CSV table of N, CA and C in Angstrom, one decimal:
chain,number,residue,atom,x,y,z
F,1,UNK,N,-2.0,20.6,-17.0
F,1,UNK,CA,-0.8,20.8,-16.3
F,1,UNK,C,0.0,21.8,-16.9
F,2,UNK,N,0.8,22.8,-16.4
F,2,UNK,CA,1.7,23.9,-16.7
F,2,UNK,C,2.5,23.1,-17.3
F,3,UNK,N,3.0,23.5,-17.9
F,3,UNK,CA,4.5,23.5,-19.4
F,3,UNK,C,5.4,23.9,-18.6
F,4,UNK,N,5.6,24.6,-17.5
F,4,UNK,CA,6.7,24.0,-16.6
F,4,UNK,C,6.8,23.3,-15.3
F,5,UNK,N,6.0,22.3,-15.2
F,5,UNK,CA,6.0,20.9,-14.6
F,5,UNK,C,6.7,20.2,-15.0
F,6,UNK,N,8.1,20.2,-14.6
F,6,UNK,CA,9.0,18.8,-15.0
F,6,UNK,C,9.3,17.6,-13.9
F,7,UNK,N,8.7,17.7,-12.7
F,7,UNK,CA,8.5,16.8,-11.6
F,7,UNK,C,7.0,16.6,-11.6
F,8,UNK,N,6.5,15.8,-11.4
F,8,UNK,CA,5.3,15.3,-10.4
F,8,UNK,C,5.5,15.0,-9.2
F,9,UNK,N,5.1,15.3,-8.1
F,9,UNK,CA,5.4,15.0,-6.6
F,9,UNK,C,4.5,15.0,-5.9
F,10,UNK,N,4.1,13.9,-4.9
F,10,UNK,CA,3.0,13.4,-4.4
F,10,UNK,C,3.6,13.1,-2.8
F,11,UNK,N,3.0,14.1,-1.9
F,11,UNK,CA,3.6,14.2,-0.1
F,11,UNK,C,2.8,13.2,0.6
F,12,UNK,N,3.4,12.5,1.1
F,12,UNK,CA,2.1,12.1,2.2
F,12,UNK,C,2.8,12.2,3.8
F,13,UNK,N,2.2,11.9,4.5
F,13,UNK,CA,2.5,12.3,5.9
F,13,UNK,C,1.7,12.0,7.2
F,14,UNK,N,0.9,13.5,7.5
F,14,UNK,CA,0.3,12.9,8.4
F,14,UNK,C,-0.9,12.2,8.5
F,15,UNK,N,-1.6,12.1,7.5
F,15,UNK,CA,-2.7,10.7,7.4
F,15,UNK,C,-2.0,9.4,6.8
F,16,UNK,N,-1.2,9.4,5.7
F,16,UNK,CA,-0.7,8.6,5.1
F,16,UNK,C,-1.3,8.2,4.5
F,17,UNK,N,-2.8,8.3,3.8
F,17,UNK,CA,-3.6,8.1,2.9
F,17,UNK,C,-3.4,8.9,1.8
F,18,UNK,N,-3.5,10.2,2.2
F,18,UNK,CA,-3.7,11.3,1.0
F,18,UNK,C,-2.7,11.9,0.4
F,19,UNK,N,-2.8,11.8,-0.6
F,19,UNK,CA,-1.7,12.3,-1.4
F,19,UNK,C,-1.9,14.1,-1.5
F,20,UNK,N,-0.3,14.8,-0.9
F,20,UNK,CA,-0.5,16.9,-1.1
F,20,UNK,C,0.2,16.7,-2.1
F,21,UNK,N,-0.2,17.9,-2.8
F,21,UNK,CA,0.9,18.2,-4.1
F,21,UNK,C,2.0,19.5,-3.2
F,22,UNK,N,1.9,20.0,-1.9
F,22,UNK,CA,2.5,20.4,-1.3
F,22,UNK,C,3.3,20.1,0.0
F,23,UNK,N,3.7,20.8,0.7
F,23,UNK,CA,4.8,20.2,1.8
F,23,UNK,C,3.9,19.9,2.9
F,24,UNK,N,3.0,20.5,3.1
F,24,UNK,CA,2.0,20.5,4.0
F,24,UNK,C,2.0,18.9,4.9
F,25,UNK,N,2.2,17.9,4.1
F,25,UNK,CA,1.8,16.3,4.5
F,25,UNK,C,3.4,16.1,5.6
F,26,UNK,N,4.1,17.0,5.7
F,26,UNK,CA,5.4,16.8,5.9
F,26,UNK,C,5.6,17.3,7.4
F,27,UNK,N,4.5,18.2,7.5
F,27,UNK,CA,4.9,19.1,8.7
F,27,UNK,C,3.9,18.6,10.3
F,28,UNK,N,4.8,17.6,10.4
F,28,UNK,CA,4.9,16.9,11.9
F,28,UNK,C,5.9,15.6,11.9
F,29,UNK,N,6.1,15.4,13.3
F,29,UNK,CA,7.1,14.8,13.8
F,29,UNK,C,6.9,13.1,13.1
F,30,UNK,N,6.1,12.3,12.8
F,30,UNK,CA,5.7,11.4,11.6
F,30,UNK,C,6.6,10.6,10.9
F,31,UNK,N,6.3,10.0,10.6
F,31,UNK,CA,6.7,9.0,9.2
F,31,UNK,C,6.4,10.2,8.3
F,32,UNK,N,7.5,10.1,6.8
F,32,UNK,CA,6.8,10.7,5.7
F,32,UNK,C,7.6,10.3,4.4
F,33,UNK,N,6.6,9.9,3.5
F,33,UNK,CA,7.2,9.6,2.5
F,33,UNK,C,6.2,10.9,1.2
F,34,UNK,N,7.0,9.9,0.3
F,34,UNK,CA,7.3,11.0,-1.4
F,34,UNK,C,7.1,10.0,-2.0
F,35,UNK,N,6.3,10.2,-3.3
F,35,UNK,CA,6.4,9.7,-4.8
F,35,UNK,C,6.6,10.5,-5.7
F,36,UNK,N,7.4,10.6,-7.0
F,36,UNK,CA,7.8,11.4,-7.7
F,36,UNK,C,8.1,10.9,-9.1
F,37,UNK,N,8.1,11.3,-10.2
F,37,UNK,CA,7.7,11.3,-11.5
F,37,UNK,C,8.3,12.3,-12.1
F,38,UNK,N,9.8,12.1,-13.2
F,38,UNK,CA,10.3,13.2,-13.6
F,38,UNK,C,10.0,13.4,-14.8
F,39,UNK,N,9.1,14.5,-15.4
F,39,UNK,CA,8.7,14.9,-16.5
F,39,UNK,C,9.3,15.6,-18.3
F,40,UNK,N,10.4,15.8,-17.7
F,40,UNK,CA,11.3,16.5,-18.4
F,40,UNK,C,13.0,16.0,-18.1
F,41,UNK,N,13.1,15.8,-19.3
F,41,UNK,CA,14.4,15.1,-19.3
F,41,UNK,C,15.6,16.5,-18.6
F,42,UNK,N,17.1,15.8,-17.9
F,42,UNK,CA,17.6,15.9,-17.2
F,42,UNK,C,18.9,17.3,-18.4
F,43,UNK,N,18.7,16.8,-19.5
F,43,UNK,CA,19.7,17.5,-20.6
F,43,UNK,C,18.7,17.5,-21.7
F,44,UNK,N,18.5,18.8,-22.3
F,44,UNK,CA,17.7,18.7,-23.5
F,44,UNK,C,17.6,17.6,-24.5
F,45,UNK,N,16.8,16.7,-24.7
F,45,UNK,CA,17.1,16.3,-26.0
F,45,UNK,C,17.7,14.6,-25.9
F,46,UNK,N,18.1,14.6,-24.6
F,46,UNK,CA,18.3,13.4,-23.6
F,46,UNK,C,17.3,13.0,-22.9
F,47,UNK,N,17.1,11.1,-23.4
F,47,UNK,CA,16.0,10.5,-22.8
F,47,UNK,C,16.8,10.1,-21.1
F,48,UNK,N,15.9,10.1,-20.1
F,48,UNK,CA,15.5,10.4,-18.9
F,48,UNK,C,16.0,8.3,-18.5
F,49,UNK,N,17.7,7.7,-18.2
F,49,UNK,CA,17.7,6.7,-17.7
F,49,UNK,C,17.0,6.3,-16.5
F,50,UNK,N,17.0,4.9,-16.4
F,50,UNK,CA,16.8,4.6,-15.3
F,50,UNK,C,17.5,4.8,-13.6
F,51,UNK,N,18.7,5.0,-13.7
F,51,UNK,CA,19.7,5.2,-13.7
F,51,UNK,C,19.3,7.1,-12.6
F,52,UNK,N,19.5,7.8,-14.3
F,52,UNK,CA,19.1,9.3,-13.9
F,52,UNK,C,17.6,10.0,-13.1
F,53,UNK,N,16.9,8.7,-13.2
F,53,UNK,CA,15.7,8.9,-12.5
F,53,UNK,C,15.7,8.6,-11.0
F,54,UNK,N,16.8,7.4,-10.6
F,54,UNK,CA,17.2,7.3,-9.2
F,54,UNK,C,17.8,8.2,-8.9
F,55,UNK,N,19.0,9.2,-9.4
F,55,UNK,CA,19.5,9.9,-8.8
F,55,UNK,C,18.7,11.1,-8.7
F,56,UNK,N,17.5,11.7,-9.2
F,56,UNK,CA,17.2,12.5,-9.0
F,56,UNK,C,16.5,12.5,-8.1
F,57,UNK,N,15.7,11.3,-7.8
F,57,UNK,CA,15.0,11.2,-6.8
F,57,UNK,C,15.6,11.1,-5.4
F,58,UNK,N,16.9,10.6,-5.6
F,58,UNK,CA,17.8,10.4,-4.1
F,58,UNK,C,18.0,12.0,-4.0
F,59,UNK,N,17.9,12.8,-4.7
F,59,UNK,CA,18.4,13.7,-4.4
F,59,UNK,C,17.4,14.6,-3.3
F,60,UNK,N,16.2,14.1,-3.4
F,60,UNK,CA,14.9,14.3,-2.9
F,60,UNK,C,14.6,13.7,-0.9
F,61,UNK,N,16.2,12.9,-1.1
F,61,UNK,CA,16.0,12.2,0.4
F,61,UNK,C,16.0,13.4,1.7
F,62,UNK,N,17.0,14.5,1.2
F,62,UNK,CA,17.4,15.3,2.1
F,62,UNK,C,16.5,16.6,2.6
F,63,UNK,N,15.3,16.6,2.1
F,63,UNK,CA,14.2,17.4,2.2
F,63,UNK,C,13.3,16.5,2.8
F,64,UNK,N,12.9,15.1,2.7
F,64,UNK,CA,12.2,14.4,3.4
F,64,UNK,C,12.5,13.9,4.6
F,65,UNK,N,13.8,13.6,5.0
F,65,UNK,CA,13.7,13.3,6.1
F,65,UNK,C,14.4,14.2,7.3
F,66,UNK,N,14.5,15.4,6.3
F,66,UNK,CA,14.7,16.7,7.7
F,66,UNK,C,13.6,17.7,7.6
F,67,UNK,N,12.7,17.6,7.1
F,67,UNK,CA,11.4,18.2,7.0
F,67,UNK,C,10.7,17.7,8.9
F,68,UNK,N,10.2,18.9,9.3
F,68,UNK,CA,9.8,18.5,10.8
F,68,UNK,C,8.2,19.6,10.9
F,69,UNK,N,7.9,19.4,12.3
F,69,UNK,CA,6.5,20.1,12.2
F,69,UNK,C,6.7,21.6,12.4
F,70,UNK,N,7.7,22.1,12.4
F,70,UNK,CA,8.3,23.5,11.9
F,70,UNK,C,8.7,24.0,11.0
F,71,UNK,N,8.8,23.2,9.8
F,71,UNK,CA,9.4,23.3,8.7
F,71,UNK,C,10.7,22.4,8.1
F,72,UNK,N,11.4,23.6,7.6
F,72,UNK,CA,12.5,22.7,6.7
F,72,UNK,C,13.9,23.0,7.5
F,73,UNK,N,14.2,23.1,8.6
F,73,UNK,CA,15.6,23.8,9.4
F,73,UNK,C,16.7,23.6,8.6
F,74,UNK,N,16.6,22.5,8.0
F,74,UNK,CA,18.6,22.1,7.4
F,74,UNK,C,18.2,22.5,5.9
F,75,UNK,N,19.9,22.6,5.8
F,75,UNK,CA,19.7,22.6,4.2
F,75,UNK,C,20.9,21.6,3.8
F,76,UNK,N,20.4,21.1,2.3
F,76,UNK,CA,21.4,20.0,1.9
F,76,UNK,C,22.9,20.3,1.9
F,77,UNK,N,23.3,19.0,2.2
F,77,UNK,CA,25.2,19.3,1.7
F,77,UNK,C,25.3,18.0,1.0
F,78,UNK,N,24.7,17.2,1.4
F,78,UNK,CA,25.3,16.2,0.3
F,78,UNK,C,24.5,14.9,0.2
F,79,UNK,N,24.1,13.9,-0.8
F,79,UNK,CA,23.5,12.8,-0.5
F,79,UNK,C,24.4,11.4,-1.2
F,80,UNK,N,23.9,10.5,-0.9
F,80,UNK,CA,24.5,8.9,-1.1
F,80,UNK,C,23.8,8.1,-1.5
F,81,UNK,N,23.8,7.8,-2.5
F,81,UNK,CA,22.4,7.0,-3.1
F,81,UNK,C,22.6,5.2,-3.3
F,82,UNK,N,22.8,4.6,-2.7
F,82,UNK,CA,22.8,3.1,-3.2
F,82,UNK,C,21.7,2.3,-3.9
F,83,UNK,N,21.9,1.8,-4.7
F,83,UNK,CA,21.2,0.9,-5.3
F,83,UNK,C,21.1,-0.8,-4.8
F,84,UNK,N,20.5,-1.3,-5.0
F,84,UNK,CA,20.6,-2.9,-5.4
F,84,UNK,C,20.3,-3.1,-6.3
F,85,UNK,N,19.4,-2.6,-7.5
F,85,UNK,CA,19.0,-2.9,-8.4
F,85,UNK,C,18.6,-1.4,-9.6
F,86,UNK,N,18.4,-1.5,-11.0
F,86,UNK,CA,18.1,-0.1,-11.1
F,86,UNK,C,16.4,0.0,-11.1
F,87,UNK,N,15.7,1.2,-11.4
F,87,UNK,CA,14.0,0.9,-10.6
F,87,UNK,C,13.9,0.8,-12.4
F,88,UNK,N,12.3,0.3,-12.1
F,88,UNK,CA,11.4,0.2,-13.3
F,88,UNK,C,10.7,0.7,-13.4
F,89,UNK,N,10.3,1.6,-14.3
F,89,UNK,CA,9.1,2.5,-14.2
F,89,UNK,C,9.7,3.7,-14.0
F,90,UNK,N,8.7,5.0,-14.3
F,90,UNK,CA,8.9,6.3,-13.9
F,90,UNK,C,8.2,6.9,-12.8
F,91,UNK,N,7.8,6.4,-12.3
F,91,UNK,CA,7.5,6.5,-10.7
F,91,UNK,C,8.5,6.1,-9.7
F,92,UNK,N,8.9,6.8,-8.4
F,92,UNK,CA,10.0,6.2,-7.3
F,92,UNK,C,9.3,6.7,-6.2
F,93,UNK,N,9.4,6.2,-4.9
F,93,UNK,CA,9.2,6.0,-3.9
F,93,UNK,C,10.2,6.3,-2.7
F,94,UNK,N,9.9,7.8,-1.9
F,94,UNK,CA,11.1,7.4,-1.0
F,94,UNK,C,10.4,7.7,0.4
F,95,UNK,N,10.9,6.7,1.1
F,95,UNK,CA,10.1,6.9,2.7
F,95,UNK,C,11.4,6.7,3.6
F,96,UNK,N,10.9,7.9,4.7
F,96,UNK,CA,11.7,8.5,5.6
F,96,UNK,C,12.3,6.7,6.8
F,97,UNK,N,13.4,6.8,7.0
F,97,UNK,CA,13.9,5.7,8.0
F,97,UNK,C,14.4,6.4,9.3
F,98,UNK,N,15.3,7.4,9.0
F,98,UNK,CA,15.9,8.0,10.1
F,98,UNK,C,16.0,9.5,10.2
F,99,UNK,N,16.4,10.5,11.0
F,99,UNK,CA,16.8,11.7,11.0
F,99,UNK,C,17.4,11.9,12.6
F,100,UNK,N,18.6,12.3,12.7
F,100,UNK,CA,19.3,12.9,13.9
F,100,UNK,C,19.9,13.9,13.3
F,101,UNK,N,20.0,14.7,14.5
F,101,UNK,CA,20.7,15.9,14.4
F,101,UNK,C,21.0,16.4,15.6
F,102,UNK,N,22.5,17.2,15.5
F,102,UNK,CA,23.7,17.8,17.3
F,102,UNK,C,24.2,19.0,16.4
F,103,UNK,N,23.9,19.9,17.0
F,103,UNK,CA,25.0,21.5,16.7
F,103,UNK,C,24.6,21.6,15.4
F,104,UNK,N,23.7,21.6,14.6
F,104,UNK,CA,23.6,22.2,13.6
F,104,UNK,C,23.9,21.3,12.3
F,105,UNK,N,23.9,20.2,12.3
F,105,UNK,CA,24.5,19.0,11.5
F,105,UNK,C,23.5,18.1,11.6
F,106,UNK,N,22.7,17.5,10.7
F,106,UNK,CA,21.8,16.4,10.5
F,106,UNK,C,22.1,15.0,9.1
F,107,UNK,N,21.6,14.2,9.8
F,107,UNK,CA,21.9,13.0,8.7
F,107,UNK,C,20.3,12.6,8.7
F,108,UNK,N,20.2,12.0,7.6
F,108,UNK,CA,18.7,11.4,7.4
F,108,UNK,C,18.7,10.1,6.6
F,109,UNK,N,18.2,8.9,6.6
F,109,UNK,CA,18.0,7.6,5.4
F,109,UNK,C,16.5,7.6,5.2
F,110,UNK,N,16.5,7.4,3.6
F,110,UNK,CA,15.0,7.4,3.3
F,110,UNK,C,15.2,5.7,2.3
F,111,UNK,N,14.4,5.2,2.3
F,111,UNK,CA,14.4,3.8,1.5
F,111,UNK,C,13.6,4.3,-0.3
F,112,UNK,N,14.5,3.6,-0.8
F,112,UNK,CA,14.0,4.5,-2.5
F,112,UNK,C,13.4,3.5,-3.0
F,113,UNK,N,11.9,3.3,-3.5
F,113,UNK,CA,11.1,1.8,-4.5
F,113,UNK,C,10.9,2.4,-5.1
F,114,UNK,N,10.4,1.6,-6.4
F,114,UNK,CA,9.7,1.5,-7.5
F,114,UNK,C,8.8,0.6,-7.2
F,115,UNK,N,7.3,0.9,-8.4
F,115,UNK,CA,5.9,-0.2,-8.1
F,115,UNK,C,6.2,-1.7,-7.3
F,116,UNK,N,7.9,-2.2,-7.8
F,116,UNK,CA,7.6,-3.2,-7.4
F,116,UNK,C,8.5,-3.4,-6.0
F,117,UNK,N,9.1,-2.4,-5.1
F,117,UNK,CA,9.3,-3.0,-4.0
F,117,UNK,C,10.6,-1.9,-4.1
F,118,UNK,N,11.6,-1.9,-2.7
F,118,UNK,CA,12.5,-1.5,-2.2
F,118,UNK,C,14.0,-1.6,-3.7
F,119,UNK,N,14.9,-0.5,-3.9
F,119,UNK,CA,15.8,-1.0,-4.7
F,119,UNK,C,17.1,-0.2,-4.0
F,120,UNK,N,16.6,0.3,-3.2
F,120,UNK,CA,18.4,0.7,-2.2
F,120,UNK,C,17.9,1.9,-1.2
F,121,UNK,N,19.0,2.6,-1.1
F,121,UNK,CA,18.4,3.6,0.1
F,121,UNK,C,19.7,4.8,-0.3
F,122,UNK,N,18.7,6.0,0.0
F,122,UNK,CA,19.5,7.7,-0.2
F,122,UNK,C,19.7,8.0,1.3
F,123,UNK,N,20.7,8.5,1.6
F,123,UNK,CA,21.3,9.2,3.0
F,123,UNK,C,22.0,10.6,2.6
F,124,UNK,N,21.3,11.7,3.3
F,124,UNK,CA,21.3,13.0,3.5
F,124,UNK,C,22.2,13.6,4.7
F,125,UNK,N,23.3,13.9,4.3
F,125,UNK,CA,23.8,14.8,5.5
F,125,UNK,C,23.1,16.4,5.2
F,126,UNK,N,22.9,17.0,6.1
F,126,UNK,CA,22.4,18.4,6.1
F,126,UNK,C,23.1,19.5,7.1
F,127,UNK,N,23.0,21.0,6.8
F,127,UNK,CA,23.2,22.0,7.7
F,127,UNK,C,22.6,22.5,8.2
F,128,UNK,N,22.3,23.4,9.4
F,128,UNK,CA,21.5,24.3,9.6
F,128,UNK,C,21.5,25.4,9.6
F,129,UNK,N,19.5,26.0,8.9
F,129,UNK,CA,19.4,26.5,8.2
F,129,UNK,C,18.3,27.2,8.5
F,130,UNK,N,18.8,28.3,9.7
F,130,UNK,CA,17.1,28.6,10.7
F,130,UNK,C,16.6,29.5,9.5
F,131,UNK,N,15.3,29.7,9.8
F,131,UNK,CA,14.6,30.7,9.0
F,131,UNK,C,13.9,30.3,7.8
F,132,UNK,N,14.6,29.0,7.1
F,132,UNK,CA,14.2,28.7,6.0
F,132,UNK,C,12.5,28.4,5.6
F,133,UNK,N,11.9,28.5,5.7
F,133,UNK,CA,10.5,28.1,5.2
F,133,UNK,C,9.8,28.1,3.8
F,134,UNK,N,9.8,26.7,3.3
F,134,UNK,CA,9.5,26.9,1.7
F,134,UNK,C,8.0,26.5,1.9
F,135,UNK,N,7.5,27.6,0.8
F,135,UNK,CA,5.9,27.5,0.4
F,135,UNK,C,5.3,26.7,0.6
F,136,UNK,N,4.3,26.7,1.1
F,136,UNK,CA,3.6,25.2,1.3
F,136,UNK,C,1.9,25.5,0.3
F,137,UNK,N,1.6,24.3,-0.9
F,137,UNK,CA,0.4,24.4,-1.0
F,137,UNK,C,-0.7,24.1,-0.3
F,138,UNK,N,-2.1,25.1,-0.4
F,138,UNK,CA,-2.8,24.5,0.4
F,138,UNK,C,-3.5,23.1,0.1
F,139,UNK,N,-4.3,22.1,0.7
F,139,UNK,CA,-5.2,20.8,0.3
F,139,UNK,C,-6.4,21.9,-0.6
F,140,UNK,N,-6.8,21.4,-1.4
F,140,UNK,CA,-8.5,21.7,-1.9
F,140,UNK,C,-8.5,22.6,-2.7
């Protein structure tokens, strides 16, 4: 693995079996969720809370659930991360709940776990953002 890999990220999508290491699993109208794994601490020299691992990952809601079979149209303005509990583990989970969007303004909820089950939910407001299209890796 490259020495600058500080996320691990794992797409799934349209089969829901397989895990992309690119956006590729993302592009259709679908369910789609993310697993993620932060590799590199958030401040040099600062261990990686439990805490700072949920927020990094909520930060991750606003790309998943405005991701469509055209791409990425919106871009972030803000997210909302609630907890019930904090997660365990360095792995997090977030799968897509909702996405609407009118005039250029989109909201999205993604449900955030860890191995052992649901621990709150990230909500995405977004802008629009024609043209945008981020790199997609290929499978294989």
């Amino acid at each position: 693995m490259p020495d600058d890999v500080v996320t691990l990220v794992g797409t799934y999508g349209k089969d829901g079996d397989t895990p992309s290491l690119g956006l590729g699993a993302w592009a259709h109208h679908g369910p789609k969720f993310i697993w993620a794994c932060d590799l590199a601490p958030m401040v040099d020299g600062v261990e990686l809370t439990p805490f700072t691992r949920a927020a990094m990952a909520g930060d991750m809601a606003s790309s998943l659930t405005h991701f469509g079979a055209d791409g990425l149209p919106f871009i972030n303005a803000d997210y909302t991360l609630t907890l019930s509990r904090l997660p365990e583990g360095a792995y997090l989970g977030l799968a897509t709940l909702t996405h609407h969007s009118h005039d250029g303004i989109a909201t999205g909820t993604a449900v955030v776990a860890d191995a052992s089950g649901p621990i709150g939910t990230a909500t995405a407001t977004a802008l629009s953002n024609p043209g945008f299209s981020p790199p997609r890796v290929p499978l294989g």
